[in-house]
């Protein structure tokens, strides 16, 4: 089976840095995605990792360690608009599908 | 359109009624996915369409759920004899079938079964 774990909620201060962790157990790993979802809105793509290491994109960075089944999303210079749910999702090899297996999401509250 | 479009945005129905949810993918995207998001839970895969290949229906929770897609365009998700546990946000996503296969999501249809 597959298991994806991430914290349910986090709180951080405007201007600070926050790291959201995601651990997964799956066979046939074929990439890890992070999405941002504001309440009542569509999830929007943030980052994709398939090889070990850090991918940086502006204020957001994502890290992957395949041997440890571990990823994190790093948000720098937090802004109030970063308050949202952050969804970790894993894609597997196998069959004809590219379906994503999602964690429950981490609700981040950014405070002044 | 520029993004994935879903309709209706909200649907309230009575238990036992049938409902149809519609998804218009991004033009040119060959792959289309349906997910369900229950309150406080992660997205749950339902079904996947890729071109003319047989769809992956492995996530459909019961035979009350079905979906169709015409070519590489619109898809409809049908739930027959709705139950209260079907209440959720139903999200559609589409992607190109290459490289990262990044899925782009619509805003979803919020279904409430009374």
PDB file of C-alpha atoms in Angstrom:
ATOM      1  CA  UNK A   1       0.000   0.000   0.000  1.00  0.00           C
ATOM      2  CA  UNK A   2       0.914   3.638   0.141  1.00  0.00           C
ATOM      3  CA  UNK A   3       1.194   5.951   3.080  1.00  0.00           C
ATOM      4  CA  UNK A   4       1.828   9.692   2.977  1.00  0.00           C
ATOM      5  CA  UNK A   5       2.193  11.643   6.195  1.00  0.00           C
ATOM      6  CA  UNK A   6       2.398  15.360   6.784  1.00  0.00           C
ATOM      7  CA  UNK A   7       1.529  17.520   9.790  1.00  0.00           C
ATOM      8  CA  UNK A   8      -2.082  18.584   9.999  1.00  0.00           C
ATOM      9  CA  UNK A   9      -1.484  22.193  10.975  1.00  0.00           C
ATOM     10  CA  UNK A  10       1.384  24.646  11.345  1.00  0.00           C
ATOM     11  CA  UNK A  11       1.639  28.258  12.409  1.00  0.00           C
ATOM     12  CA  UNK A  12       4.363  30.700  11.416  1.00  0.00           C
ATOM     13  CA  UNK A  13       5.065  34.424  11.544  1.00  0.00           C
ATOM     14  CA  UNK A  14       5.070  36.820   8.611  1.00  0.00           C
ATOM     15  CA  UNK A  15       8.588  37.271   7.266  1.00  0.00           C
ATOM     16  CA  UNK A  16       9.852  34.020   8.783  1.00  0.00           C
ATOM     17  CA  UNK A  17      10.808  30.685   7.223  1.00  0.00           C
ATOM     18  CA  UNK A  18       8.719  27.519   7.575  1.00  0.00           C
ATOM     19  CA  UNK A  19       9.467  23.925   6.594  1.00  0.00           C
ATOM     20  CA  UNK A  20       6.616  21.507   5.897  1.00  0.00           C
ATOM     21  CA  UNK A  21       7.665  17.863   5.997  1.00  0.00           C
ATOM     22  CA  UNK A  22       6.216  14.926   4.103  1.00  0.00           C
ATOM     23  CA  UNK A  23       7.126  11.274   4.511  1.00  0.00           C
ATOM     24  CA  UNK A  24       5.936   8.533   2.219  1.00  0.00           C
ATOM     25  CA  UNK A  25       6.040   4.784   1.808  1.00  0.00           C
ATOM     26  CA  UNK A  26       5.382   3.495  -1.669  1.00  0.00           C
ATOM     27  CA  UNK A  27       6.703   1.091  -4.241  1.00  0.00           C
ATOM     28  CA  UNK A  28       7.543   2.283  -7.724  1.00  0.00           C
ATOM     29  CA  UNK A  29       8.139   5.904  -6.774  1.00  0.00           C
ATOM     30  CA  UNK A  30       7.915   8.193  -9.810  1.00  0.00           C
ATOM     31  CA  UNK A  31       7.943  11.714  -8.498  1.00  0.00           C
ATOM     32  CA  UNK A  32       6.715  13.902  -5.659  1.00  0.00           C
ATOM     33  CA  UNK A  33       4.573  17.006  -6.078  1.00  0.00           C
ATOM     34  CA  UNK A  34       3.665  19.899  -3.802  1.00  0.00           C
ATOM     35  CA  UNK A  35       0.451  21.832  -4.344  1.00  0.00           C
ATOM     36  CA  UNK A  36      -0.958  24.905  -2.615  1.00  0.00           C
ATOM     37  CA  UNK A  37      -4.685  25.109  -1.968  1.00  0.00           C
ATOM     38  CA  UNK A  38      -6.447  28.187  -0.641  1.00  0.00           C
ATOM     39  CA  UNK A  39      -9.835  27.552   0.940  1.00  0.00           C
ATOM     40  CA  UNK A  40     -12.497  26.978  -1.694  1.00  0.00           C
ATOM     41  CA  UNK A  41     -10.039  27.181  -4.569  1.00  0.00           C
ATOM     42  CA  UNK A  42      -8.267  24.805  -6.922  1.00  0.00           C
ATOM     43  CA  UNK A  43      -4.980  23.243  -5.839  1.00  0.00           C
ATOM     44  CA  UNK A  44      -2.158  24.969  -7.703  1.00  0.00           C
ATOM     45  CA  UNK A  45       1.143  23.335  -8.629  1.00  0.00           C
ATOM     46  CA  UNK A  46       4.197  24.474  -6.653  1.00  0.00           C
ATOM     47  CA  UNK A  47       7.016  22.004  -7.255  1.00  0.00           C
ATOM     48  CA  UNK A  48       8.077  18.618  -8.560  1.00  0.00           C
ATOM     49  CA  UNK A  49      10.987  16.409  -7.448  1.00  0.00           C
ATOM     50  CA  UNK A  50      11.946  13.081  -8.938  1.00  0.00           C
ATOM     51  CA  UNK A  51      15.683  13.066  -8.163  1.00  0.00           C
ATOM     52  CA  UNK A  52      17.315  13.621  -4.789  1.00  0.00           C
ATOM     53  CA  UNK A  53      18.146  17.167  -3.882  1.00  0.00           C
ATOM     54  CA  UNK A  54      16.797  20.646  -3.638  1.00  0.00           C
ATOM     55  CA  UNK A  55      14.700  22.454  -6.231  1.00  0.00           C
ATOM     56  CA  UNK A  56      14.474  26.193  -5.731  1.00  0.00           C
ATOM     57  CA  UNK A  57      11.839  28.457  -7.210  1.00  0.00           C
ATOM     58  CA  UNK A  58      11.716  31.945  -5.795  1.00  0.00           C
ATOM     59  CA  UNK A  59      10.565  31.944  -2.180  1.00  0.00           C
ATOM     60  CA  UNK A  60       9.656  28.255  -2.373  1.00  0.00           C
ATOM     61  CA  UNK A  61      12.056  25.311  -2.354  1.00  0.00           C
ATOM     62  CA  UNK A  62      11.395  21.582  -2.259  1.00  0.00           C
ATOM     63  CA  UNK A  63      13.737  18.814  -1.188  1.00  0.00           C
ATOM     64  CA  UNK A  64      13.619  15.081  -1.816  1.00  0.00           C
ATOM     65  CA  UNK A  65      15.446  12.087  -0.363  1.00  0.00           C
ATOM     66  CA  UNK A  66      14.243   8.917  -2.061  1.00  0.00           C
ATOM     67  CA  UNK A  67      16.225   6.606   0.210  1.00  0.00           C
ATOM     68  CA  UNK A  68      14.517   8.103   3.253  1.00  0.00           C
ATOM     69  CA  UNK A  69      11.083   8.512   1.677  1.00  0.00           C
ATOM     70  CA  UNK A  70      11.163  12.136   2.736  1.00  0.00           C
ATOM     71  CA  UNK A  71      10.448  15.528   1.248  1.00  0.00           C
ATOM     72  CA  UNK A  72      10.028  19.019   2.581  1.00  0.00           C
ATOM     73  CA  UNK A  73       8.664  22.278   1.262  1.00  0.00           C
ATOM     74  CA  UNK A  74      10.495  25.379   2.446  1.00  0.00           C
ATOM     75  CA  UNK A  75       8.754  28.743   2.338  1.00  0.00           C
ATOM     76  CA  UNK A  76      10.897  31.833   2.905  1.00  0.00           C
ATOM     77  CA  UNK A  77       9.932  35.432   3.673  1.00  0.00           C
ATOM     78  CA  UNK A  78       6.435  34.346   4.583  1.00  0.00           C
ATOM     79  CA  UNK A  79       3.550  36.545   3.531  1.00  0.00           C
ATOM     80  CA  UNK A  80      -0.012  36.571   4.804  1.00  0.00           C
ATOM     81  CA  UNK A  81      -1.182  35.267   1.436  1.00  0.00           C
ATOM     82  CA  UNK A  82       0.829  32.079   2.034  1.00  0.00           C
ATOM     83  CA  UNK A  83      -1.833  30.986   4.526  1.00  0.00           C
ATOM     84  CA  UNK A  84      -3.234  27.902   2.784  1.00  0.00           C
ATOM     85  CA  UNK A  85      -3.160  24.123   2.751  1.00  0.00           C
ATOM     86  CA  UNK A  86      -0.034  22.527   1.316  1.00  0.00           C
ATOM     87  CA  UNK A  87      -0.585  19.137  -0.281  1.00  0.00           C
ATOM     88  CA  UNK A  88       2.128  16.528  -0.750  1.00  0.00           C
ATOM     89  CA  UNK A  89       1.433  13.955  -3.485  1.00  0.00           C
ATOM     90  CA  UNK A  90       3.339  10.947  -4.805  1.00  0.00           C
ATOM     91  CA  UNK A  91       3.140   9.400  -8.251  1.00  0.00           C
ATOM     92  CA  UNK A  92       3.892   5.729  -8.848  1.00  0.00           C
ATOM     93  CA  UNK A  93       5.064   3.719 -11.800  1.00  0.00           C
ATOM     94  CA  UNK A  94       2.771   0.981 -12.939  1.00  0.00           C
ATOM     95  CA  UNK A  95      -0.077   0.543 -15.322  1.00  0.00           C
ATOM     96  CA  UNK A  96      -1.222   3.279 -17.614  1.00  0.00           C
ATOM     97  CA  UNK A  97      -2.053   5.725 -14.927  1.00  0.00           C
ATOM     98  CA  UNK A  98      -0.412   8.892 -13.706  1.00  0.00           C
ATOM     99  CA  UNK A  99      -2.687   9.252 -10.724  1.00  0.00           C
ATOM    100  CA  UNK A 100      -1.384  11.051  -7.679  1.00  0.00           C
ATOM    101  CA  UNK A 101      -1.671   9.767  -4.127  1.00  0.00           C
ATOM    102  CA  UNK A 102      -2.189  12.710  -1.790  1.00  0.00           C
ATOM    103  CA  UNK A 103      -1.505  13.267   1.856  1.00  0.00           C
ATOM    104  CA  UNK A 104      -4.154  14.964   3.945  1.00  0.00           C
ATOM    105  CA  UNK A 105      -2.480  18.345   3.580  1.00  0.00           C
ATOM    106  CA  UNK A 106      -0.882  20.773   6.034  1.00  0.00           C
ATOM    107  CA  UNK A 107      -2.901  23.849   6.932  1.00  0.00           C
ATOM    108  CA  UNK A 108      -0.462  26.732   7.362  1.00  0.00           C
ATOM    109  CA  UNK A 109      -1.540  29.849   9.220  1.00  0.00           C
ATOM    110  CA  UNK A 110       0.720  32.884   8.805  1.00  0.00           C
ATOM    111  CA  UNK A 111       0.326  35.396  11.607  1.00  0.00           C
ATOM    112  CA  UNK A 112       1.360  39.069  11.654  1.00  0.00           C
TER     113      UNK A 112
ATOM    114  CA  UNK B   1     -10.343  28.492 -21.740  1.00  0.00           C
ATOM    115  CA  UNK B   2      -7.191  29.232 -19.833  1.00  0.00           C
ATOM    116  CA  UNK B   3      -7.753  26.710 -17.063  1.00  0.00           C
ATOM    117  CA  UNK B   4      -9.774  23.676 -16.068  1.00  0.00           C
ATOM    118  CA  UNK B   5     -13.424  24.591 -15.752  1.00  0.00           C
ATOM    119  CA  UNK B   6     -15.934  22.695 -13.636  1.00  0.00           C
ATOM    120  CA  UNK B   7     -19.678  23.073 -13.323  1.00  0.00           C
ATOM    121  CA  UNK B   8     -21.703  23.521 -11.321  1.00  0.00           C
ATOM    122  CA  UNK B   9     -19.558  25.071  -8.593  1.00  0.00           C
ATOM    123  CA  UNK B  10     -22.100  24.004  -6.006  1.00  0.00           C
ATOM    124  CA  UNK B  11     -24.767  21.313  -6.090  1.00  0.00           C
ATOM    125  CA  UNK B  12     -27.295  20.494  -3.410  1.00  0.00           C
ATOM    126  CA  UNK B  13     -29.344  17.367  -3.940  1.00  0.00           C
ATOM    127  CA  UNK B  14     -31.584  15.023  -2.053  1.00  0.00           C
ATOM    128  CA  UNK B  15     -30.544  11.550  -1.065  1.00  0.00           C
ATOM    129  CA  UNK B  16     -31.421   9.072  -3.803  1.00  0.00           C
ATOM    130  CA  UNK B  17     -31.220  11.530  -6.689  1.00  0.00           C
ATOM    131  CA  UNK B  18     -28.707  11.282  -9.529  1.00  0.00           C
ATOM    132  CA  UNK B  19     -26.214  14.071 -10.205  1.00  0.00           C
ATOM    133  CA  UNK B  20     -23.919  14.935 -13.122  1.00  0.00           C
ATOM    134  CA  UNK B  21     -20.758  16.932 -12.712  1.00  0.00           C
ATOM    135  CA  UNK B  22     -18.954  18.423 -15.677  1.00  0.00           C
ATOM    136  CA  UNK B  23     -15.297  19.109 -16.386  1.00  0.00           C
ATOM    137  CA  UNK B  24     -13.777  21.074 -19.277  1.00  0.00           C
ATOM    138  CA  UNK B  25     -10.033  20.385 -19.357  1.00  0.00           C
ATOM    139  CA  UNK B  26      -7.331  22.693 -20.642  1.00  0.00           C
ATOM    140  CA  UNK B  27      -7.341  22.614 -24.433  1.00  0.00           C
ATOM    141  CA  UNK B  28      -4.800  20.119 -25.762  1.00  0.00           C
ATOM    142  CA  UNK B  29      -4.473  18.180 -22.513  1.00  0.00           C
ATOM    143  CA  UNK B  30      -4.842  14.502 -23.289  1.00  0.00           C
ATOM    144  CA  UNK B  31      -5.083  13.252 -19.719  1.00  0.00           C
ATOM    145  CA  UNK B  32      -8.011  13.958 -17.375  1.00  0.00           C
ATOM    146  CA  UNK B  33      -8.466  12.959 -13.746  1.00  0.00           C
ATOM    147  CA  UNK B  34     -11.274  13.049 -11.198  1.00  0.00           C
ATOM    148  CA  UNK B  35     -10.575  13.276  -7.465  1.00  0.00           C
ATOM    149  CA  UNK B  36     -12.800  13.569  -4.409  1.00  0.00           C
ATOM    150  CA  UNK B  37     -11.943  15.689  -1.378  1.00  0.00           C
ATOM    151  CA  UNK B  38     -13.939  15.075   1.763  1.00  0.00           C
ATOM    152  CA  UNK B  39     -13.876  17.624   4.551  1.00  0.00           C
ATOM    153  CA  UNK B  40     -10.559  17.483   6.397  1.00  0.00           C
ATOM    154  CA  UNK B  41      -9.174  14.745   4.178  1.00  0.00           C
ATOM    155  CA  UNK B  42      -6.742  14.468   1.308  1.00  0.00           C
ATOM    156  CA  UNK B  43      -7.651  14.186  -2.344  1.00  0.00           C
ATOM    157  CA  UNK B  44      -8.832  10.709  -3.256  1.00  0.00           C
ATOM    158  CA  UNK B  45      -8.281   9.466  -6.823  1.00  0.00           C
ATOM    159  CA  UNK B  46     -11.422   8.328  -8.629  1.00  0.00           C
ATOM    160  CA  UNK B  47     -10.764   7.830 -12.350  1.00  0.00           C
ATOM    161  CA  UNK B  48      -8.234   8.681 -15.080  1.00  0.00           C
ATOM    162  CA  UNK B  49      -8.693   9.105 -18.840  1.00  0.00           C
ATOM    163  CA  UNK B  50      -5.840   9.149 -21.341  1.00  0.00           C
ATOM    164  CA  UNK B  51      -6.659   9.627 -25.005  1.00  0.00           C
ATOM    165  CA  UNK B  52      -8.444   6.625 -26.451  1.00  0.00           C
ATOM    166  CA  UNK B  53      -7.037   4.172 -23.905  1.00  0.00           C
ATOM    167  CA  UNK B  54      -9.310   2.349 -21.488  1.00  0.00           C
ATOM    168  CA  UNK B  55      -9.812   4.542 -18.404  1.00  0.00           C
ATOM    169  CA  UNK B  56      -8.331   3.633 -15.027  1.00  0.00           C
ATOM    170  CA  UNK B  57     -11.450   3.254 -12.890  1.00  0.00           C
ATOM    171  CA  UNK B  58      -9.658   1.747  -9.910  1.00  0.00           C
ATOM    172  CA  UNK B  59     -10.611   4.601  -7.571  1.00  0.00           C
ATOM    173  CA  UNK B  60     -14.360   4.618  -8.112  1.00  0.00           C
ATOM    174  CA  UNK B  61     -15.857   3.772  -4.695  1.00  0.00           C
ATOM    175  CA  UNK B  62     -18.949   1.922  -5.926  1.00  0.00           C
ATOM    176  CA  UNK B  63     -20.927   1.087  -9.041  1.00  0.00           C
ATOM    177  CA  UNK B  64     -23.065   4.159  -8.381  1.00  0.00           C
ATOM    178  CA  UNK B  65     -20.153   6.195  -9.719  1.00  0.00           C
ATOM    179  CA  UNK B  66     -19.347   6.397 -13.423  1.00  0.00           C
ATOM    180  CA  UNK B  67     -17.590   8.809 -15.742  1.00  0.00           C
ATOM    181  CA  UNK B  68     -17.341   9.424 -19.438  1.00  0.00           C
ATOM    182  CA  UNK B  69     -15.090  11.453 -21.641  1.00  0.00           C
ATOM    183  CA  UNK B  70     -15.640  12.295 -25.281  1.00  0.00           C
ATOM    184  CA  UNK B  71     -12.319  12.211 -27.114  1.00  0.00           C
ATOM    185  CA  UNK B  72      -9.942  14.638 -25.465  1.00  0.00           C
ATOM    186  CA  UNK B  73     -12.557  17.099 -24.335  1.00  0.00           C
ATOM    187  CA  UNK B  74     -15.337  17.329 -21.789  1.00  0.00           C
ATOM    188  CA  UNK B  75     -15.862  14.728 -19.078  1.00  0.00           C
ATOM    189  CA  UNK B  76     -18.897  14.065 -16.917  1.00  0.00           C
ATOM    190  CA  UNK B  77     -18.894  12.294 -13.571  1.00  0.00           C
ATOM    191  CA  UNK B  78     -22.257  10.750 -12.696  1.00  0.00           C
ATOM    192  CA  UNK B  79     -23.295   9.660  -9.237  1.00  0.00           C
ATOM    193  CA  UNK B  80     -26.495   7.627  -9.122  1.00  0.00           C
ATOM    194  CA  UNK B  81     -28.763   7.297  -6.092  1.00  0.00           C
ATOM    195  CA  UNK B  82     -26.659   9.737  -4.091  1.00  0.00           C
ATOM    196  CA  UNK B  83     -25.961   9.044  -0.428  1.00  0.00           C
ATOM    197  CA  UNK B  84     -24.997  11.467   2.320  1.00  0.00           C
ATOM    198  CA  UNK B  85     -21.456  10.079   2.373  1.00  0.00           C
ATOM    199  CA  UNK B  86     -21.068  11.274  -1.221  1.00  0.00           C
ATOM    200  CA  UNK B  87     -20.994  14.858   0.069  1.00  0.00           C
ATOM    201  CA  UNK B  88     -17.576  16.222  -0.863  1.00  0.00           C
ATOM    202  CA  UNK B  89     -15.748  18.497  -3.286  1.00  0.00           C
ATOM    203  CA  UNK B  90     -15.199  16.758  -6.619  1.00  0.00           C
ATOM    204  CA  UNK B  91     -12.064  18.012  -8.356  1.00  0.00           C
ATOM    205  CA  UNK B  92     -11.061  17.539 -11.951  1.00  0.00           C
ATOM    206  CA  UNK B  93      -7.516  17.905 -13.284  1.00  0.00           C
ATOM    207  CA  UNK B  94      -5.906  17.663 -16.694  1.00  0.00           C
ATOM    208  CA  UNK B  95      -2.343  17.268 -17.924  1.00  0.00           C
ATOM    209  CA  UNK B  96      -0.188  16.871 -20.965  1.00  0.00           C
ATOM    210  CA  UNK B  97       1.075  13.326 -21.342  1.00  0.00           C
ATOM    211  CA  UNK B  98       4.729  14.194 -21.282  1.00  0.00           C
ATOM    212  CA  UNK B  99       7.584  15.253 -19.028  1.00  0.00           C
ATOM    213  CA  UNK B 100       6.420  15.983 -15.538  1.00  0.00           C
ATOM    214  CA  UNK B 101       2.719  15.334 -16.276  1.00  0.00           C
ATOM    215  CA  UNK B 102       1.867  18.252 -14.032  1.00  0.00           C
ATOM    216  CA  UNK B 103      -1.820  18.106 -13.202  1.00  0.00           C
ATOM    217  CA  UNK B 104      -3.757  21.362 -13.314  1.00  0.00           C
ATOM    218  CA  UNK B 105      -6.887  21.448 -11.218  1.00  0.00           C
ATOM    219  CA  UNK B 106     -10.267  23.060 -11.523  1.00  0.00           C
ATOM    220  CA  UNK B 107     -11.919  24.746  -8.542  1.00  0.00           C
ATOM    221  CA  UNK B 108     -14.191  21.754  -8.011  1.00  0.00           C
ATOM    222  CA  UNK B 109     -17.871  21.074  -7.523  1.00  0.00           C
ATOM    223  CA  UNK B 110     -19.057  21.123  -3.930  1.00  0.00           C
ATOM    224  CA  UNK B 111     -21.730  18.432  -3.629  1.00  0.00           C
ATOM    225  CA  UNK B 112     -24.053  18.388  -0.650  1.00  0.00           C
ATOM    226  CA  UNK B 113     -26.443  15.462  -0.282  1.00  0.00           C
ATOM    227  CA  UNK B 114     -29.269  16.167   2.151  1.00  0.00           C
TER     228      UNK B 114
END
